[in-house]
Coordinates of C-alpha atoms in Angstrom, one line a residue:
Chain Y
M91 CA 6.9 -9.2 16.3
D92 CA 5.0 -11.9 14.5
K93 CA 5.5 -14.3 17.4
L94 CA 4.0 -12.0 19.9
L95 CA 0.8 -13.6 21.1
L96 CA -0.3 -10.8 23.3
G97 CA -3.1 -8.9 21.5
R98 CA -4.1 -11.6 19.1
Y99 CA -7.5 -13.3 19.2
I100 CA -7.9 -17.1 18.7
Q101 CA -11.4 -18.3 18.0
G102 CA -12.8 -20.9 20.2
D103 CA -15.7 -22.0 22.3
S104 CA -14.7 -22.5 25.9
L105 CA -15.9 -21.3 29.3
V106 CA -13.3 -18.5 29.1
H107 CA -14.3 -17.5 25.6
R108 CA -17.9 -17.2 26.7
L109 CA -17.2 -15.1 29.9
D110 CA -18.4 -11.6 29.7
P111 CA -15.5 -9.4 28.4
R112 CA -16.1 -7.0 31.2
A113 CA -15.6 -9.8 33.8
K114 CA -12.5 -10.9 32.0
M115 CA -11.0 -7.4 32.0
I116 CA -11.8 -6.8 35.6
L117 CA -10.3 -10.2 36.6
C118 CA -7.2 -9.6 34.5
F119 CA -6.5 -6.2 36.2
Y120 CA -7.4 -7.7 39.5
F121 CA -5.0 -10.5 39.0
V122 CA -2.2 -8.1 38.3
L123 CA -3.0 -6.4 41.5
I124 CA -3.2 -9.4 43.8
I125 CA 0.0 -10.9 42.4
F126 CA 1.8 -8.2 44.4
L127 CA 0.3 -9.7 47.5
C128 CA 2.5 -12.8 47.1
N129 CA 5.6 -13.0 49.2
N130 CA 6.4 -16.6 49.6
W131 CA 6.5 -19.7 47.5
Q132 CA 3.2 -21.0 48.7
S133 CA 1.4 -17.9 47.5
Y134 CA 3.1 -18.0 44.2
L135 CA 2.2 -21.7 43.9
L136 CA -1.4 -20.9 44.5
L137 CA -1.5 -18.2 41.8
G138 CA 0.4 -20.5 39.5
I139 CA -2.2 -23.1 39.9
V140 CA -5.0 -20.6 39.4
T141 CA -3.3 -19.4 36.1
L142 CA -2.7 -22.9 34.9
F143 CA -6.4 -23.8 35.7
S144 CA -7.6 -20.7 33.7
V145 CA -5.4 -21.5 30.8
L146 CA -6.6 -25.1 30.7
L147 CA -10.2 -23.9 30.8
S148 CA -9.6 -21.8 27.7
K149 CA -8.8 -25.1 25.8
I150 CA -5.9 -23.3 24.1
S151 CA -2.7 -25.4 24.4
L152 CA -0.2 -24.3 27.0
S153 CA 2.7 -24.4 24.4
Y154 CA 1.0 -21.5 22.7
F155 CA 1.4 -19.4 25.8
V156 CA 5.0 -20.4 26.3
K157 CA 5.7 -19.4 22.7
G158 CA 4.0 -16.2 23.4
I159 CA 6.5 -15.4 26.2
M160 CA 9.5 -16.1 24.0
P161 CA 9.7 -12.6 22.4
L162 CA 9.8 -11.1 25.9
I163 CA 12.2 -13.6 27.4
W164 CA 15.3 -11.2 27.2
L165 CA 13.5 -8.5 29.0
I166 CA 12.4 -11.0 31.7
L167 CA 15.9 -12.5 32.0
F168 CA 17.5 -9.1 32.2
T169 CA 15.2 -8.0 35.1
V170 CA 15.7 -11.4 36.8
L171 CA 19.5 -11.1 36.6
L172 CA 19.4 -7.6 38.0
Q173 CA 17.5 -8.9 40.9
V174 CA 19.8 -11.8 41.4
F175 CA 23.1 -9.9 41.4
F176 CA 22.1 -6.7 43.2
T177 CA 20.0 -7.9 46.1
R178 CA 21.9 -8.4 49.3
G179 CA 20.9 -10.4 52.4
G180 CA 21.1 -13.9 53.8
P181 CA 24.1 -16.1 53.2
T182 CA 26.4 -14.9 50.4
Y183 CA 27.5 -17.6 47.9
W184 CA 29.7 -15.6 45.6
Q185 CA 31.0 -12.0 45.3
F186 CA 32.7 -10.0 42.6
G187 CA 32.9 -6.2 42.9
P188 CA 29.4 -4.9 43.2
L189 CA 27.9 -8.2 42.1
T190 CA 26.8 -10.6 44.8
L191 CA 25.0 -13.9 44.7
T192 CA 23.0 -14.2 47.8
Q193 CA 20.1 -16.4 49.0
F194 CA 17.8 -13.4 49.0
G195 CA 18.8 -12.5 45.6
L196 CA 18.1 -15.9 44.2
V197 CA 14.8 -16.1 45.8
N198 CA 13.8 -12.6 44.7
G199 CA 14.9 -13.3 41.2
F200 CA 12.7 -16.4 41.1
Y201 CA 9.7 -14.4 42.4
V202 CA 10.2 -11.7 39.8
F203 CA 10.4 -14.4 37.1
C204 CA 7.1 -16.0 38.4
R205 CA 5.5 -12.6 38.5
F206 CA 6.4 -11.8 34.9
V207 CA 5.3 -15.2 33.6
L208 CA 2.0 -15.2 35.4
I209 CA 1.1 -11.6 34.4
I210 CA 1.9 -12.3 30.8
F211 CA 0.0 -15.6 30.8
M212 CA -3.1 -13.9 32.3
S213 CA -3.1 -10.9 30.0
T214 CA -2.5 -13.2 27.0
L215 CA -5.4 -15.2 28.1
L216 CA -7.6 -12.1 28.0
T217 CA -6.6 -11.0 24.5
V218 CA -6.5 -14.5 23.1
T219 CA -10.1 -15.3 24.2
T220 CA -11.7 -11.9 23.6
T221 CA -12.1 -10.1 20.2
P222 CA -10.7 -6.6 20.1
L223 CA -14.2 -5.4 19.5
A224 CA -15.5 -7.0 22.6
I225 CA -12.6 -5.4 24.5
A226 CA -13.5 -2.0 23.1
D227 CA -17.1 -2.5 24.1
A228 CA -16.1 -3.6 27.6
T229 CA -13.9 -0.6 28.0
E230 CA -16.8 1.7 27.1
S231 CA -19.0 0.0 29.6
L232 CA -16.4 -0.1 32.4
M233 CA -15.7 3.6 31.8
Q234 CA -19.3 4.7 32.2
P235 CA -18.8 5.9 35.8
L236 CA -16.2 8.4 34.4
K237 CA -19.0 10.2 32.6
K238 CA -19.8 11.9 35.9
L239 CA -16.4 13.4 35.8
K240 CA -17.2 14.8 32.3
V241 CA -15.0 12.3 30.5
P242 CA -16.3 11.8 26.9
V243 CA -16.7 8.1 27.3
H244 CA -18.8 7.5 24.1
E245 CA -16.3 9.5 21.9
I246 CA -13.3 7.6 23.3
A247 CA -15.1 4.3 22.7
L248 CA -16.0 5.3 19.1
M249 CA -12.4 6.3 18.4
L250 CA -11.2 3.1 19.9
S251 CA -13.5 0.9 17.8
I252 CA -12.8 2.9 14.6
A253 CA -9.1 2.7 15.2
L254 CA -9.3 -1.0 15.7
R255 CA -11.3 -1.4 12.6
F256 CA -8.8 0.6 10.5
V257 CA -5.6 -1.1 11.8
P258 CA -5.6 -3.9 9.2
T259 CA -6.7 -1.5 6.4
L260 CA -3.9 0.9 7.2
M261 CA -1.4 -2.0 7.5
D262 CA -2.4 -3.1 4.0
E263 CA -1.9 0.4 2.7
T264 CA 1.5 0.7 4.4
T265 CA 2.7 -2.4 2.6
K266 CA 1.3 -1.1 -0.7
I267 CA 3.1 2.2 -0.3
M268 CA 6.3 0.6 0.8
N269 CA 6.3 -1.7 -2.3
A270 CA 5.3 1.2 -4.6
Q271 CA 8.2 3.3 -3.2
R272 CA 10.6 0.3 -3.4
S273 CA 9.7 -0.2 -7.0
R274 CA 10.7 3.5 -7.5
G275 CA 14.1 2.9 -5.9
V276 CA 13.6 3.7 -2.2
D277 CA 15.7 1.5 0.1
F278 CA 14.1 1.0 3.5
S279 CA 16.5 -1.5 5.0
E280 CA 20.0 -0.3 4.3
G281 CA 22.3 2.7 4.9
S282 CA 23.1 4.7 8.0
L283 CA 20.6 5.6 10.7
I284 CA 20.0 9.0 9.2
S285 CA 19.5 7.8 5.7
R286 CA 17.1 5.2 7.0
I287 CA 15.1 7.8 8.8
K288 CA 15.0 9.8 5.6
A289 CA 13.8 6.8 3.7
V290 CA 10.7 6.7 5.9
I291 CA 9.5 10.1 4.8
P292 CA 8.2 8.8 1.4
L293 CA 6.3 6.2 3.3
L294 CA 4.9 8.4 6.1
I295 CA 3.7 11.4 4.1
P296 CA 1.5 9.5 1.6
L297 CA 0.2 7.4 4.5
F298 CA -0.7 10.6 6.4
V299 CA -2.4 12.1 3.4
S300 CA -4.4 9.0 2.7
A301 CA -5.4 8.7 6.4
L302 CA -6.9 12.3 6.1
T303 CA -8.8 11.4 3.0
R304 CA -10.1 8.3 4.7
A305 CA -11.1 10.3 7.7
E306 CA -13.1 12.7 5.6
D307 CA -14.8 10.0 3.6
L308 CA -15.7 8.2 6.8
A309 CA -17.1 11.3 8.4
T310 CA -19.2 12.0 5.3
A311 CA -20.5 8.4 5.3
M312 CA -21.2 8.5 9.0
E313 CA -23.2 11.7 8.7
A314 CA -25.1 10.5 5.7
R315 CA -26.1 7.5 7.8
G316 CA -27.6 9.7 10.5
Y317 CA -24.8 9.8 13.0
R318 CA -25.2 12.9 15.3
G319 CA -23.3 12.0 18.5
E320 CA -24.3 9.9 21.4
E321 CA -27.7 11.5 22.0
G322 CA -30.6 9.2 21.2
R323 CA -28.4 6.2 20.1
S324 CA -29.2 2.6 20.9
K325 CA -26.8 -0.2 20.9
Y326 CA -26.7 -3.2 18.6
R327 CA -24.3 -5.3 20.7
V328 CA -25.4 -5.6 24.3
Q329 CA -23.1 -7.4 26.8
V330 CA -25.0 -9.7 29.1
W331 CA -23.7 -10.5 32.6
H332 CA -24.3 -14.2 33.3
L333 CA -24.2 -16.3 36.5
Q334 CA -20.8 -17.7 35.3
D335 CA -19.3 -14.2 35.4
T336 CA -20.4 -13.7 39.0
L337 CA -19.0 -17.1 39.8
A338 CA -15.7 -16.2 38.3
L339 CA -15.6 -13.0 40.4
V340 CA -16.4 -15.0 43.5
F341 CA -13.7 -17.6 42.7
F342 CA -11.1 -14.8 42.5
F343 CA -12.3 -13.4 45.7
L344 CA -11.8 -16.8 47.4
V345 CA -8.4 -17.0 45.9
T346 CA -7.6 -13.6 47.4
L347 CA -8.7 -14.8 50.8
A348 CA -6.5 -17.9 50.5
L349 CA -3.6 -15.6 49.4
I350 CA -4.0 -13.4 52.5
F351 CA -4.0 -16.5 54.6
L352 CA -0.9 -18.0 52.9
R353 CA 1.3 -14.9 52.9
N354 CA 3.6 -14.2 55.8
Chain W
M18 CA -46.4 9.4 -10.3
S19 CA -45.5 12.1 -7.8
A20 CA -42.3 14.1 -7.6
I21 CA -40.1 13.0 -4.7
I22 CA -37.2 15.4 -5.3
E23 CA -37.6 18.9 -6.5
I24 CA -34.6 21.1 -7.2
K25 CA -35.2 24.8 -8.0
N26 CA -32.6 27.2 -9.2
L27 CA -29.8 25.5 -7.3
S28 CA -26.3 26.9 -7.3
F29 CA -23.3 25.9 -5.4
A30 CA -19.7 27.0 -5.1
Y31 CA -17.1 25.5 -2.8
D32 CA -15.3 28.8 -2.5
E33 CA -17.8 31.6 -2.1
E34 CA -15.3 34.3 -3.2
S35 CA -14.6 32.6 -6.6
Q36 CA -16.8 33.2 -9.7
Q37 CA -16.3 29.6 -10.6
K38 CA -19.5 27.7 -9.6
T39 CA -19.5 24.0 -9.2
L40 CA -23.2 23.9 -9.9
S41 CA -25.3 26.7 -11.4
Q42 CA -29.0 27.2 -11.8
I43 CA -30.1 23.6 -11.7
D44 CA -33.8 22.8 -12.0
L45 CA -34.7 19.2 -11.7
T46 CA -37.7 17.1 -10.7
I47 CA -37.3 13.4 -10.0
E48 CA -40.4 11.2 -9.8
Q49 CA -41.0 8.6 -7.2
G50 CA -39.8 5.1 -8.3
Q51 CA -37.6 6.4 -11.1
W52 CA -34.1 5.1 -11.8
V53 CA -32.1 8.1 -12.8
A54 CA -28.5 8.0 -14.0
L55 CA -26.4 11.1 -13.5
I56 CA -23.5 11.2 -15.9
G57 CA -20.9 13.7 -16.7
H58 CA -17.2 14.3 -17.0
N59 CA -14.8 14.5 -14.0
G60 CA -15.5 17.7 -12.2
S61 CA -18.9 18.2 -13.8
G62 CA -20.5 18.5 -10.3
K63 CA -22.2 15.1 -10.1
S64 CA -21.0 14.1 -6.6
T65 CA -21.6 17.7 -5.4
L66 CA -25.2 17.4 -6.4
A67 CA -25.6 14.1 -4.5
K68 CA -24.1 15.6 -1.4
L69 CA -26.4 18.7 -1.7
L70 CA -29.5 16.4 -1.9
D71 CA -28.5 14.7 1.4
G72 CA -27.7 18.0 3.1
L73 CA -24.0 17.2 3.5
L74 CA -23.4 20.5 1.7
T75 CA -25.5 23.6 1.9
P76 CA -26.5 25.3 -1.4
T77 CA -25.4 28.9 -2.0
E78 CA -28.7 29.6 -3.8
G79 CA -31.9 27.8 -4.6
T80 CA -34.1 25.2 -2.8
I81 CA -34.3 21.5 -2.6
T82 CA -37.4 19.6 -1.6
V83 CA -37.2 15.9 -0.7
A84 CA -40.4 13.9 -0.1
G85 CA -42.4 17.1 0.4
L86 CA -40.0 18.5 3.0
P87 CA -37.8 21.5 2.2
L88 CA -34.2 20.9 3.0
N89 CA -33.2 23.1 5.9
E90 CA -31.5 22.9 9.3
E91 CA -34.7 21.6 11.0
N92 CA -35.6 18.9 8.5
I93 CA -32.2 17.7 7.7
W94 CA -32.3 14.6 9.8
E95 CA -35.8 13.7 8.6
I96 CA -34.6 14.0 5.0
R97 CA -31.6 11.9 5.7
D98 CA -34.0 9.2 6.9
Q99 CA -35.5 9.2 3.4
I100 CA -32.1 9.0 1.6
G101 CA -29.6 6.2 1.7
M102 CA -26.2 6.9 0.2
V103 CA -23.7 4.4 -1.0
F104 CA -20.3 6.0 -1.8
Q105 CA -17.4 5.1 -4.0
N106 CA -14.7 3.7 -1.7
P107 CA -16.0 0.5 -0.1
D108 CA -13.3 0.7 2.7
N109 CA -13.8 4.3 3.7
Q110 CA -17.5 4.0 4.4
F111 CA -17.3 0.9 6.5
V112 CA -17.9 2.2 10.0
G113 CA -18.6 -1.0 12.0
A114 CA -16.0 -3.5 13.1
D115 CA -17.9 -6.3 11.5
V116 CA -20.6 -6.7 8.9
E117 CA -23.5 -6.8 11.4
G118 CA -22.2 -3.9 13.3
D119 CA -21.9 -1.8 10.1
V120 CA -25.4 -2.6 8.9
A121 CA -26.7 -1.7 12.4
F122 CA -24.9 1.6 12.5
G123 CA -27.7 3.6 10.9
L124 CA -30.3 2.0 13.1
E125 CA -28.2 2.7 16.2
N126 CA -28.1 6.4 15.2
R127 CA -31.9 6.4 15.0
G128 CA -32.3 4.8 18.4
V129 CA -34.1 1.7 17.1
S130 CA -34.9 -0.8 19.8
Y131 CA -32.7 -3.9 20.3
E132 CA -35.1 -6.6 19.0
Q133 CA -36.2 -4.5 16.0
M134 CA -32.6 -3.7 15.2
H135 CA -31.6 -7.4 15.1
Q136 CA -34.6 -8.3 13.0
R137 CA -33.9 -5.5 10.5
V138 CA -30.2 -6.3 10.2
K139 CA -31.0 -9.9 9.5
E140 CA -33.5 -9.0 6.8
A141 CA -31.2 -6.4 5.2
L142 CA -28.3 -8.9 5.1
E143 CA -30.7 -11.5 3.5
A144 CA -31.8 -9.0 0.9
V145 CA -28.2 -8.5 -0.3
N146 CA -27.4 -12.2 0.2
M147 CA -24.7 -11.6 2.8
Q148 CA -26.2 -13.4 5.8
A149 CA -23.3 -16.0 5.8
F150 CA -20.8 -13.1 6.4
A151 CA -22.6 -11.4 9.3
K152 CA -19.6 -11.9 11.7
H153 CA -16.8 -11.1 9.2
E154 CA -14.5 -8.2 9.6
P155 CA -14.1 -5.8 6.6
V156 CA -10.6 -7.1 5.8
R157 CA -12.0 -10.5 5.0
L158 CA -14.4 -9.1 2.4
S159 CA -14.0 -8.3 -1.3
G160 CA -14.8 -4.8 -2.6
G161 CA -18.1 -6.0 -4.1
Q162 CA -19.1 -7.6 -0.8
K163 CA -18.3 -4.4 1.1
Q164 CA -20.5 -2.5 -1.2
R165 CA -23.3 -5.0 -0.7
V166 CA -22.9 -4.5 3.1
A167 CA -23.1 -0.7 2.5
I168 CA -26.4 -1.3 0.6
A169 CA -27.7 -3.5 3.4
G170 CA -26.9 -0.6 5.8
V171 CA -29.1 1.6 3.6
L172 CA -31.9 -1.0 3.3
A173 CA -32.0 -1.4 7.1
I174 CA -33.1 2.2 7.6
R175 CA -35.8 1.8 4.9
P176 CA -35.4 5.1 2.9
Q177 CA -37.4 6.0 -0.2
I178 CA -34.4 7.1 -2.2
V179 CA -31.1 5.4 -2.7
I180 CA -28.2 7.4 -4.1
F181 CA -25.2 5.5 -5.6
D182 CA -22.3 7.9 -5.8
E183 CA -20.0 6.0 -8.2
S184 CA -20.5 2.9 -6.1
T185 CA -19.3 0.6 -8.8
S186 CA -16.2 2.4 -9.9
M187 CA -13.8 0.6 -7.7
L188 CA -15.1 -2.9 -8.4
D189 CA -14.1 -5.6 -10.8
P190 CA -16.5 -6.4 -13.7
E191 CA -18.1 -9.2 -11.8
G192 CA -18.7 -7.2 -8.7
R193 CA -20.0 -4.4 -10.8
A194 CA -22.5 -6.6 -12.7
E195 CA -23.7 -8.0 -9.4
L196 CA -24.2 -4.6 -7.9
V197 CA -26.0 -3.3 -10.9
A198 CA -28.4 -6.3 -10.8
L199 CA -29.0 -5.5 -7.2
M200 CA -29.7 -1.8 -8.0
R201 CA -32.1 -3.0 -10.7
R202 CA -34.0 -5.2 -8.2
L203 CA -34.2 -2.5 -5.6
N204 CA -35.7 -0.2 -8.2
K205 CA -38.0 -2.5 -10.1
E206 CA -39.2 -4.9 -7.4
E207 CA -38.9 -2.9 -4.2
G208 CA -39.9 0.4 -5.6
F209 CA -37.0 2.5 -4.4
T210 CA -36.2 5.7 -6.2
V211 CA -32.6 5.2 -7.4
I212 CA -30.2 7.9 -8.4
S213 CA -27.0 6.5 -9.7
I214 CA -24.0 8.6 -10.4
T215 CA -21.7 6.8 -12.8
H216 CA -18.9 6.9 -15.3
D217 CA -20.0 3.5 -16.6
I218 CA -22.1 4.2 -19.7
D219 CA -23.4 0.6 -19.9
E220 CA -24.7 1.0 -16.4
A221 CA -26.4 4.3 -17.2
A222 CA -28.0 2.7 -20.3
L223 CA -30.2 0.6 -17.9
A224 CA -31.7 3.6 -16.2
D225 CA -35.2 5.1 -17.0
R226 CA -33.7 8.5 -17.5
I227 CA -30.3 10.0 -17.9
I228 CA -29.2 13.5 -16.8
V229 CA -26.0 14.7 -18.4
L230 CA -24.1 17.3 -16.4
E231 CA -21.3 19.4 -17.9
K232 CA -19.5 22.2 -16.1
G233 CA -22.2 22.4 -13.4
K234 CA -25.1 22.7 -15.8
V235 CA -27.6 20.1 -17.0
I236 CA -27.0 19.9 -20.7
D237 CA -29.2 16.9 -21.5
D238 CA -32.1 15.1 -19.7
D239 CA -33.9 12.4 -21.5
M240 CA -34.5 8.7 -21.8
P241 CA -31.4 6.6 -22.6
E242 CA -32.5 5.7 -26.1
N243 CA -32.9 9.3 -27.1
I244 CA -29.7 10.4 -25.5
F245 CA -27.6 7.7 -27.1
T246 CA -28.9 8.3 -30.6
R247 CA -27.4 11.8 -30.2
G248 CA -24.0 10.0 -29.8
N249 CA -21.9 12.8 -31.3
E250 CA -23.0 15.3 -28.6
L251 CA -22.0 12.9 -25.9
S252 CA -18.5 12.4 -27.3
K253 CA -18.2 16.1 -27.6
V254 CA -18.5 16.5 -23.8
G255 CA -16.0 13.7 -23.4
L256 CA -18.5 10.9 -22.6
D257 CA -18.6 7.4 -24.1
V258 CA -21.5 5.8 -25.8
P259 CA -22.7 2.2 -24.9
Y260 CA -21.2 -0.8 -26.7
P261 CA -24.1 -1.5 -29.2
E262 CA -24.0 2.2 -30.2
R263 CA -20.2 1.9 -30.8
L264 CA -20.6 -1.3 -32.8
K265 CA -23.3 0.4 -35.0
H266 CA -20.9 3.3 -35.5
E267 CA -18.1 0.9 -36.7
L268 CA -20.5 -0.9 -38.9
A269 CA -21.7 2.4 -40.5
K270 CA -18.0 3.2 -41.2
L271 CA -17.8 -0.1 -43.2
G272 CA -20.8 1.1 -45.3
I273 CA -23.5 -1.0 -43.7
K274 CA -26.8 0.8 -43.3
V275 CA -27.6 0.6 -39.6
P276 CA -30.9 1.7 -38.0
K277 CA -30.9 5.2 -36.5
K278 CA -32.9 4.1 -33.5
Y279 CA -31.0 3.2 -30.3
L280 CA -30.7 -0.5 -29.8
T281 CA -30.0 -2.5 -26.7
E282 CA -27.6 -5.4 -26.9
K283 CA -30.4 -7.8 -27.4
E284 CA -32.1 -5.7 -30.0
L285 CA -28.8 -5.3 -31.9
V286 CA -28.3 -9.0 -31.9
D287 CA -31.8 -9.5 -33.3
W288 CA -31.2 -6.9 -35.9
L289 CA -27.9 -8.5 -37.0
W290 CA -29.7 -11.9 -37.4
Q291 CA -32.3 -10.3 -39.6
F292 CA -29.7 -8.3 -41.5
N293 CA -27.8 -11.6 -42.1
L294 CA -30.9 -13.3 -43.5
K295 CA -31.8 -10.4 -45.8
N296 CA -28.4 -10.3 -47.4

């Protein structure tokens, strides 16, 4: 899991880093949508160039992204092979039972591969250039319209940011409890499946109890500092929409137009 | 000096059915600008008292008045504006995702405007000397630094009273000394009323006034020098005496005539010099 690049932030100062996180989130989701518009090699080439261009703009080396794909490579290959061997159509090159190798299959397999790689590249680009905190803030601001549907947007955003803030703290604590239990003779890595599941209990229960204590302490501290819900609150971090954000949106709109023109 | 906190006939029990009260019939007046240390054994009701003052708990009996306002449902938020609390566990009271965000939390809750908020966060971080860490996440800070951030969060809302609820107990000696120095500065230079709840007797010795709690009752309330000369009583309720007092005790055991009066570390050193010259 250590190699997984997705969800990790790398500090930097590039145009992509400076883009408004809301713009980046919209564009990332938008990219995932328009990639399904592609249906020939020209359109994939176009999106490939767009992705490459965005990655270069972030000033983070391409090899980083390639490494980021490695943990997922088996999943990608599995899906690609399924496509290759089970799609029929066009001239058949090879056949064995239900497995066929056709032209359509090969082409489809290649497209699926491209789709996977491009989507992973783009979403990695989002998380690598945006802090988790900025993503949480952007989520809150993008969810604002849902307030009309009585969705508790502020509460969800608060939960999200507190959860993000406590992830490393709880990770530390998990390691500590694991070591403490190991030193008392608990073995987490050996034995049958059932005995391993049983070994997790002395880890989970203390973690659960301590999470409750933390929650109570945090609630007290928040109340003592005057927290009384969303009403009458102001915001310390305000996200500002710049010209470059609008330009990025326009750029992706133009790409969409080109894509519609290129597809057949 | 005028009274900033008045407690009259205060009682509190966590379980209303039970006869065992956590606090019973407490009467206290705390003057503006005082540094009060609240000491007592585990379970003597110190933290409960602090939470009652801030309205985090509701008394079963009695009244509390803070800065002229009686503590009740209507005034509770105004009173919380006057009281800043720093708790024991530096991790569990860190609300924000980074230092700045945490300091700003109290200001956000009060709806302070954007410019003013940034100004005050900056000032508060400067006051605790943490401006270089403004963008750091809590995992990258030491315990003492987190407690300094908690204090900055308190300073930003500009209360009159700061309550330290065993804030130094989870720190190393260095972090503790730093925090105590900061408390002292807040009290002496900035004029905050400081209430510090502590197990550390050397920290309590620096206060203007010590209140000793035992089983939910105030058993002693005096200046440190008077309290520590009654050393025996303190050890009876399971509390320690400060280092100079212990040294005096050991010296007395060796048959050396030591002064009865309470001495600070410096005074004891001076007395030892003189004693050495005389003999």
